[in-house]
mmCIF file with all atom_site columns, C-alpha atoms in Angstrom:
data_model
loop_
_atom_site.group_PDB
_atom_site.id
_atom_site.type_symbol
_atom_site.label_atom_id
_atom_site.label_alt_id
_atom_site.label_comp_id
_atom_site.label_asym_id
_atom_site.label_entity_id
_atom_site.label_seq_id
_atom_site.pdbx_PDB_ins_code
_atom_site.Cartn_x
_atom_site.Cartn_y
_atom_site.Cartn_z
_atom_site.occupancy
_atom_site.B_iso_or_equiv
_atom_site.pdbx_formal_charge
_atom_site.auth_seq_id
_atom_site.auth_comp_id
_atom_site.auth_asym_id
_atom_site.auth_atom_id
_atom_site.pdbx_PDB_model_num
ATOM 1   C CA . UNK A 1 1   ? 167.530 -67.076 9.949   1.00 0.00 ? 111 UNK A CA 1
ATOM 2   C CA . UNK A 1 2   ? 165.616 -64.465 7.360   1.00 0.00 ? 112 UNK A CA 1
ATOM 3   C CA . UNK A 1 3   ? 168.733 -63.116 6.837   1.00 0.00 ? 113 UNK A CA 1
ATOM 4   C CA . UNK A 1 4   ? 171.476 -65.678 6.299   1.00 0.00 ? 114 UNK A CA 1
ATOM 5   C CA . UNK A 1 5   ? 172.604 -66.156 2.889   1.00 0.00 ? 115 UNK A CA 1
ATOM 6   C CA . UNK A 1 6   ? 170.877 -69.679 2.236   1.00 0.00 ? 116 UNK A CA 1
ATOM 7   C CA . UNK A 1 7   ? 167.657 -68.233 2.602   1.00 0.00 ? 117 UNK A CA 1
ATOM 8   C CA . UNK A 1 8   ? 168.769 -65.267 0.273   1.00 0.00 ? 118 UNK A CA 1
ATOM 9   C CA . UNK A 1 9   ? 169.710 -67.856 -2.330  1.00 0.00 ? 119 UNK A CA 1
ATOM 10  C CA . UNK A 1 10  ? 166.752 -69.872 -1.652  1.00 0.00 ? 120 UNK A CA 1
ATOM 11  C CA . UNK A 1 11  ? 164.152 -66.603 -2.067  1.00 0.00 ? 121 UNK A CA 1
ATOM 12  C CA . UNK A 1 12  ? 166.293 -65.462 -5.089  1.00 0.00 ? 122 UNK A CA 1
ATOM 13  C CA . UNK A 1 13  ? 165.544 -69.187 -6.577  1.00 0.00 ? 123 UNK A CA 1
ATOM 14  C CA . UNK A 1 14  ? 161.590 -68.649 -5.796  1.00 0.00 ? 124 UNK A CA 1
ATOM 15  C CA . UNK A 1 15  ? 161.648 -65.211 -7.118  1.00 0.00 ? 125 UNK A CA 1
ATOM 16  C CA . UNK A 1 16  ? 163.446 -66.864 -10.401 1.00 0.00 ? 126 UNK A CA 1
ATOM 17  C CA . UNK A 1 17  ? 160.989 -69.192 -10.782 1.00 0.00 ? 127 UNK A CA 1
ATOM 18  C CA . UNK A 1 18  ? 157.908 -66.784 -10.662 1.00 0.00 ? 128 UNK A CA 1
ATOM 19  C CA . UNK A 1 19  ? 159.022 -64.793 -12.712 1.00 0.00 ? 129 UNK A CA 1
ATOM 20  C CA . UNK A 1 20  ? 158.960 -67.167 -15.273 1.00 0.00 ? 130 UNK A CA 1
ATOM 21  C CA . UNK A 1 21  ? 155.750 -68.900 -14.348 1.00 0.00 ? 131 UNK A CA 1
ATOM 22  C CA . UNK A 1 22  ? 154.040 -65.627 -14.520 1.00 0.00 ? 132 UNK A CA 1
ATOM 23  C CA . UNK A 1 23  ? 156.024 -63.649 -17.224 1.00 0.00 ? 133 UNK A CA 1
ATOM 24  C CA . UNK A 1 24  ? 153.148 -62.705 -19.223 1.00 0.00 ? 134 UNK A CA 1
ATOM 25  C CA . UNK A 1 25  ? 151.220 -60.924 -16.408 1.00 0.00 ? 135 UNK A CA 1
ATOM 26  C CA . UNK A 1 26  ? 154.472 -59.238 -14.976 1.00 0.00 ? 136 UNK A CA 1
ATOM 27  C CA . UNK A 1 27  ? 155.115 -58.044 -18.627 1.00 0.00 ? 137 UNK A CA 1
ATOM 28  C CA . UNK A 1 28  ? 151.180 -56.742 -18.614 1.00 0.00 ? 138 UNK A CA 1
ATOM 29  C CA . UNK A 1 29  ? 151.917 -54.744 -15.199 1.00 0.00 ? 139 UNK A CA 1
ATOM 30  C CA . UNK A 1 30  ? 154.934 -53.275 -16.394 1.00 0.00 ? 140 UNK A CA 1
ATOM 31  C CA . UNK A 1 31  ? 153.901 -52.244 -19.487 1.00 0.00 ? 141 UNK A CA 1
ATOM 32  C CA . UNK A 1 32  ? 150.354 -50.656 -17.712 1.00 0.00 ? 142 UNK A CA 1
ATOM 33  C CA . UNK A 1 33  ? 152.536 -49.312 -14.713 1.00 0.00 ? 143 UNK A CA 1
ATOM 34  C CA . UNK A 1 34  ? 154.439 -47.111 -17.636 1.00 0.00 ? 144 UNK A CA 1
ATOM 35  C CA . UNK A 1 35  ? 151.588 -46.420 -19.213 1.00 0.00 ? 145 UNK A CA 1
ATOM 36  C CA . UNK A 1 36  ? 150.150 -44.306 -16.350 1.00 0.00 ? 146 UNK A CA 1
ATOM 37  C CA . UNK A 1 37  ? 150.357 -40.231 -17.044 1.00 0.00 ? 147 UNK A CA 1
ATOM 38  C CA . UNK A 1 38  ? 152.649 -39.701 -13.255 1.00 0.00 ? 148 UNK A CA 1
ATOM 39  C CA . UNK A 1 39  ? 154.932 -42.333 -14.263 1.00 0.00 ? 149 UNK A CA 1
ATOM 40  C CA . UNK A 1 40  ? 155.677 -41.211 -18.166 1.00 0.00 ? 150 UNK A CA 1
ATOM 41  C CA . UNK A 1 41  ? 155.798 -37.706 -17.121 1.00 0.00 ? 151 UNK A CA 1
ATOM 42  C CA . UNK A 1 42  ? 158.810 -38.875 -13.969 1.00 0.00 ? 152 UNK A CA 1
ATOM 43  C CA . UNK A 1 43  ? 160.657 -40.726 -16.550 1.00 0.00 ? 153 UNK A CA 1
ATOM 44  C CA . UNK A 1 44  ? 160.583 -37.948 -19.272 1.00 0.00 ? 154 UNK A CA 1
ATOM 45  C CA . UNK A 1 45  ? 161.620 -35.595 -16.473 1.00 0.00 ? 155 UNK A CA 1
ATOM 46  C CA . UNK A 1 46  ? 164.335 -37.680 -15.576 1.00 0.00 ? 156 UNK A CA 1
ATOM 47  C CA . UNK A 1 47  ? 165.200 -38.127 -18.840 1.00 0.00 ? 157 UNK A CA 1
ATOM 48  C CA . UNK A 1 48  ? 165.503 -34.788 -19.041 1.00 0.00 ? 158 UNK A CA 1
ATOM 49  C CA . UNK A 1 49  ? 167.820 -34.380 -16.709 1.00 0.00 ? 159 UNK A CA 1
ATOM 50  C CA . UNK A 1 50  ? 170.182 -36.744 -17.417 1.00 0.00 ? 160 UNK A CA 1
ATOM 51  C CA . UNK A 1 51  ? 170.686 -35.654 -20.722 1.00 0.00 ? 161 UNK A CA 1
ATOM 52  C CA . UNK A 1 52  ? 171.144 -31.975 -19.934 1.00 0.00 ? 162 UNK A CA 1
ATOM 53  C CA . UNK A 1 53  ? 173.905 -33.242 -17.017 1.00 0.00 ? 163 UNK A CA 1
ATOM 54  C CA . UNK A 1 54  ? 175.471 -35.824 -19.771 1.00 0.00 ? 164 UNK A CA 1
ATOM 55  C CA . UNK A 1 55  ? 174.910 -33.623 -23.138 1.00 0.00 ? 165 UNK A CA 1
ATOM 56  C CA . UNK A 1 56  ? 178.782 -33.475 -23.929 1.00 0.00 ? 166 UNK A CA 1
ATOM 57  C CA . UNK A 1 57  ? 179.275 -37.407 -23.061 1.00 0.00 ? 167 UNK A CA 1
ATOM 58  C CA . UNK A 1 58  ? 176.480 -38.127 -25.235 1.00 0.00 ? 168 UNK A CA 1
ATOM 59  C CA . UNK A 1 59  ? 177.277 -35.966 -28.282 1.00 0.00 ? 169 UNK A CA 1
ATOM 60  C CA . UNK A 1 60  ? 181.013 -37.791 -27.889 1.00 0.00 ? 170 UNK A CA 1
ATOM 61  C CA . UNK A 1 61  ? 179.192 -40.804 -28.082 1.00 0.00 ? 171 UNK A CA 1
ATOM 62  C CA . UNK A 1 62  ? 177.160 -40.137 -31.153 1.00 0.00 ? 172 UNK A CA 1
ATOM 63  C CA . UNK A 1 63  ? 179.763 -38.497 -33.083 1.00 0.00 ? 173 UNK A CA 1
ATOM 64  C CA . UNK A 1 64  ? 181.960 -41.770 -32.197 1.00 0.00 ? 174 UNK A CA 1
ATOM 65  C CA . UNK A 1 65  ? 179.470 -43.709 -33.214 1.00 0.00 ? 175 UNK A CA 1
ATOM 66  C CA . UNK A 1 66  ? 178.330 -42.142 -35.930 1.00 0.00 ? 176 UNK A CA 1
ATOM 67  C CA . UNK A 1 67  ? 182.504 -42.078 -37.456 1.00 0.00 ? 177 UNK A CA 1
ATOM 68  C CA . UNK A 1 68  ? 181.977 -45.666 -37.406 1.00 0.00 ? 178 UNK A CA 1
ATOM 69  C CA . UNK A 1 69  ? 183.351 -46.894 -40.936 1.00 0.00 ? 179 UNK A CA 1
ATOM 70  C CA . UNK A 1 70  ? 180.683 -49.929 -40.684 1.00 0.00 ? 180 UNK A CA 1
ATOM 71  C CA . UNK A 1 71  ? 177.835 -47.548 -39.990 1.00 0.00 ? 181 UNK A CA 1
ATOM 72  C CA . UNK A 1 72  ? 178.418 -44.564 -42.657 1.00 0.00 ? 182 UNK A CA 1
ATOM 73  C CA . UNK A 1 73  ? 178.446 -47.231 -45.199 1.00 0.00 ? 183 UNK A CA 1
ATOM 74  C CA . UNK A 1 74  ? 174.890 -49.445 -43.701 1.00 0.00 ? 184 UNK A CA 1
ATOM 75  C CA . UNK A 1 75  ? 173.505 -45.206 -43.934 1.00 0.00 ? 185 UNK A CA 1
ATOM 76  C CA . UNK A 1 76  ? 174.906 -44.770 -47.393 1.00 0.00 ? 186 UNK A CA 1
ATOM 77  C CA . UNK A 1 77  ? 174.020 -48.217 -48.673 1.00 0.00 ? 187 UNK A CA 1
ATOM 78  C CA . UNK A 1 78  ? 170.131 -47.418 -46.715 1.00 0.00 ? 188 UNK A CA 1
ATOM 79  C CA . UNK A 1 79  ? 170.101 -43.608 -48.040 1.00 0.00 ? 189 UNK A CA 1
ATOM 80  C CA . UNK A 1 80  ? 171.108 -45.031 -51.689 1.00 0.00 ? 190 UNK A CA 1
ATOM 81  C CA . UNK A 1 81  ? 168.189 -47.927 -51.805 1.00 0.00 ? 191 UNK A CA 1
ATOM 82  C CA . UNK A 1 82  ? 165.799 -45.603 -50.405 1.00 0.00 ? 192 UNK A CA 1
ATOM 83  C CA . UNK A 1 83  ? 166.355 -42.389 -51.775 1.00 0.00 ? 193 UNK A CA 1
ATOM 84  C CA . UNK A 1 84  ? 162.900 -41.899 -53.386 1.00 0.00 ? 194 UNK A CA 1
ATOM 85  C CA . UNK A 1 85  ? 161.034 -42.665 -50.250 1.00 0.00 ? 195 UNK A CA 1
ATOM 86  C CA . UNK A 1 86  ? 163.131 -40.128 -48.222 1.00 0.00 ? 196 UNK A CA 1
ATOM 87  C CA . UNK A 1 87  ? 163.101 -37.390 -50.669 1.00 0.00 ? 197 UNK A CA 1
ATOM 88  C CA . UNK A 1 88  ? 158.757 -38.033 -50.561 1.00 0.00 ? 198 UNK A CA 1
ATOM 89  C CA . UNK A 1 89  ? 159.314 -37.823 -46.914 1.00 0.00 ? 199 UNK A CA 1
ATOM 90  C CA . UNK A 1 90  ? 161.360 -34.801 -47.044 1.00 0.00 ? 200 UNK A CA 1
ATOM 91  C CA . UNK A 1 91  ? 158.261 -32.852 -49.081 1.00 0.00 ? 201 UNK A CA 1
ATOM 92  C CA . UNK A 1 92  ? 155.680 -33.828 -47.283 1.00 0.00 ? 202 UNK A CA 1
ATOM 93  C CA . UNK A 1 93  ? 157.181 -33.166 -43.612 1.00 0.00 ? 203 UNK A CA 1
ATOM 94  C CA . UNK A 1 94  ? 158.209 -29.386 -45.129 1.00 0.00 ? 204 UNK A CA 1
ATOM 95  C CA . UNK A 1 95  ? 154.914 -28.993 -46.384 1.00 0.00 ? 205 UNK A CA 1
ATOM 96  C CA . UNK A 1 96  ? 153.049 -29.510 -43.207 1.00 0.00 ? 206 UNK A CA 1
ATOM 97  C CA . UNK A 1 97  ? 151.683 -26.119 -41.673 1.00 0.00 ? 207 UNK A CA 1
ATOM 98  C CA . UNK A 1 98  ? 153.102 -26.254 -38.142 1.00 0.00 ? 208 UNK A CA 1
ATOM 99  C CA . UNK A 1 99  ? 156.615 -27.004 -39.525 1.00 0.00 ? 209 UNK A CA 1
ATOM 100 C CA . UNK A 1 100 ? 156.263 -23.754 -42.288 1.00 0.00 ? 210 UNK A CA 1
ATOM 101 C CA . UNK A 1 101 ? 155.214 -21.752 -39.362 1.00 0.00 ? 211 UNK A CA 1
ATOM 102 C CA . UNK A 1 102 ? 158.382 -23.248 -36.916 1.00 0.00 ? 212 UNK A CA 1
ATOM 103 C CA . UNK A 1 103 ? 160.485 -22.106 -39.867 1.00 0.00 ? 213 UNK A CA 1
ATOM 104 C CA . UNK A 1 104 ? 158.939 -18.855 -40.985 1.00 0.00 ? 214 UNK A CA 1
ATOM 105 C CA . UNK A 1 105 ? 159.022 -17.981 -37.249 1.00 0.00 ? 215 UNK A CA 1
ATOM 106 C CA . UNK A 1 106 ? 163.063 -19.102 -37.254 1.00 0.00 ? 216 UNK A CA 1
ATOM 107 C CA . UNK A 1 107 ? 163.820 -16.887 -39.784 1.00 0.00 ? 217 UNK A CA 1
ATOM 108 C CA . UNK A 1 108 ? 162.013 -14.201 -38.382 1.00 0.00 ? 218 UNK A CA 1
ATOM 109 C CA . UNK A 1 109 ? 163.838 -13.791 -35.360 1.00 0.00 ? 219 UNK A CA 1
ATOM 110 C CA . UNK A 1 110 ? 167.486 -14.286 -36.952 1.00 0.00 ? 220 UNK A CA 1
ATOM 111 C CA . UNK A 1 111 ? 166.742 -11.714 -39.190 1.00 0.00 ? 221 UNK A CA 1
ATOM 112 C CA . UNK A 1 112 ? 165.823 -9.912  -36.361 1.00 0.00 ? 222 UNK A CA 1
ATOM 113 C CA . UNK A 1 113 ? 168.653 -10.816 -34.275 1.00 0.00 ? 223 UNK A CA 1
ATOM 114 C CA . UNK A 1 114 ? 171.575 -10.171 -37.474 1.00 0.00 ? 224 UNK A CA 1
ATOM 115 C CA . UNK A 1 115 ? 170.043 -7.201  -39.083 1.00 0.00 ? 225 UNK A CA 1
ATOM 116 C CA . UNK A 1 116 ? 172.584 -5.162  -39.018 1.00 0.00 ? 226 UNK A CA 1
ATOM 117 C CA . UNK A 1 117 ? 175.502 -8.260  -40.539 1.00 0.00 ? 227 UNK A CA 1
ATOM 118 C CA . UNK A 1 118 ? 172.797 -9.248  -43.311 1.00 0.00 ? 228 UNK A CA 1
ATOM 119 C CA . UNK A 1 119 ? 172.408 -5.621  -44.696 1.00 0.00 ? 229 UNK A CA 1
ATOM 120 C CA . UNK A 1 120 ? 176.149 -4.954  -44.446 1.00 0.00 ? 230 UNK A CA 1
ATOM 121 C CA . UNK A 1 121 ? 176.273 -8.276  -46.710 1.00 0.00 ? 231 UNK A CA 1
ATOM 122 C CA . UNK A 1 122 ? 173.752 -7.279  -48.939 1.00 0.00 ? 232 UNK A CA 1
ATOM 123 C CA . UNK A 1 123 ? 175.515 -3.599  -49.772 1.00 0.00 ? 233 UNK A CA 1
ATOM 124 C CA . UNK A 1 124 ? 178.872 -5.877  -50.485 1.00 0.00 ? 234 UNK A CA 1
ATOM 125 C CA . UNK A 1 125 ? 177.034 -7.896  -52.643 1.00 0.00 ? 235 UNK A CA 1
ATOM 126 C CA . UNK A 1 126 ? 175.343 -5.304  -54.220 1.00 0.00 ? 236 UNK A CA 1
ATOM 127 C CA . UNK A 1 127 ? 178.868 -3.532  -54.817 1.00 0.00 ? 237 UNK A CA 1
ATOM 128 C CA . UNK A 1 128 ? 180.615 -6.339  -56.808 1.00 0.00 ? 238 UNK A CA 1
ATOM 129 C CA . UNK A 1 129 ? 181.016 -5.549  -60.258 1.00 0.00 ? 239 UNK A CA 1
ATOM 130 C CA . UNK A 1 130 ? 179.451 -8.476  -62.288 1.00 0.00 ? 240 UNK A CA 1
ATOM 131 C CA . UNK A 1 131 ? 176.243 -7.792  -60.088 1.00 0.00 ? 241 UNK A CA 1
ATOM 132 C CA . UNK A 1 132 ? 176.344 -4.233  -60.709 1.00 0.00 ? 242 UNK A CA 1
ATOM 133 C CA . UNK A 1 133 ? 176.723 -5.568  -64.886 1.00 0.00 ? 243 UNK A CA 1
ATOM 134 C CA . UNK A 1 134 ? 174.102 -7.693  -64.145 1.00 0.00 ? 244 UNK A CA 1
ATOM 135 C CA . UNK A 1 135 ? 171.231 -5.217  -62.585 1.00 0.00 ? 245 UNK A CA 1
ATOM 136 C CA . UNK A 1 136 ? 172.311 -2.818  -65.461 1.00 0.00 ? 246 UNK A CA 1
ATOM 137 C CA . UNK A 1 137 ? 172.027 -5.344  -67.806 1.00 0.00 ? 247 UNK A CA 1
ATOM 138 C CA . UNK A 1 138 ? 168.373 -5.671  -66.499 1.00 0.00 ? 248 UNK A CA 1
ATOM 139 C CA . UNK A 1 139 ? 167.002 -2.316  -66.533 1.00 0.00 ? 249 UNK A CA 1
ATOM 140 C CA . UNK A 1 140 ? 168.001 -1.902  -70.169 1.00 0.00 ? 250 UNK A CA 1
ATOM 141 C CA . UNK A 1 141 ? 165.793 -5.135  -70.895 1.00 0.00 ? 251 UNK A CA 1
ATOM 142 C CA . UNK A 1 142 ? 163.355 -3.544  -69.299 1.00 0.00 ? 252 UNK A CA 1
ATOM 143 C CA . UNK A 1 143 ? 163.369 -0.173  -70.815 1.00 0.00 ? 253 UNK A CA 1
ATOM 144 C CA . UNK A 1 144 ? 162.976 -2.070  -74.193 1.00 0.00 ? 254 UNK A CA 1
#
């Protein structure tokens, strides 16, 4: 019988064994098969998905993970022993053009968006008395 669960066990124990007779050229297949544009763009979709459905799980996750008191200190310990090469890093990623533009663009559209809050704080900034000293203070020097 095709069916009956010795012959399961005995197909199971074929499939076993080529699989690791021919693990290099199932590992080649795999790797082309998610390689191909339909297949990358199925999974990314998918991907997609499943972290729009599980977003809250996932940020539980990280933030548990992230409390971890064996993990803050292997970041510390890394950000500490590295800190030169990050701060390069840090420069050189602001200083590309597409990532000035993302940010000029940003701050556009908030100032946009809060125009109304960020000239109400300016007046109240503008009101306080050591800034009033201080632009007074100014003038004069410049008057000189």
């Amino acid at each position: 019988m095709p069916n009956s669960p010795e012959a399961k066990a005995r197909n199971r124990e074929y499939n076993r064994l080529y699989r690791e007779k021919h693990r290099e050229k199932i590992l080649a297949h795999v790797r082309e098969h998610y390689q191909r544009p339909e297949v990358k763009a199925r999974h990314r979709e998918y991907n997609r998905l499943y972290r729009e459905k599980h977003r809250e799980k996932l940020l539980a996750q990280a933030r548990e993970y992230n409390q971890r008191p064996e993990v803050k200190a292997h970041r510390r310990e890394y950000q500490r022993e590295n800190r030169e090469k990050l701060l390069a890093h840090k420069r050189e990623y602001h200083q590309r053009p597409e990532v000035k533009a993302h940010r000029r663009e940003y701050n556009r559209l908030y100032r946009e968006k809060h125009r109304e809050k960020l000239l109400a704080q300016n007046r109240e900034y503008h009101q306080r008395p050591e800034v009033k000293a201080r632009l007074a203070q100014r003038a004069r020097e410049l008057e000189i």
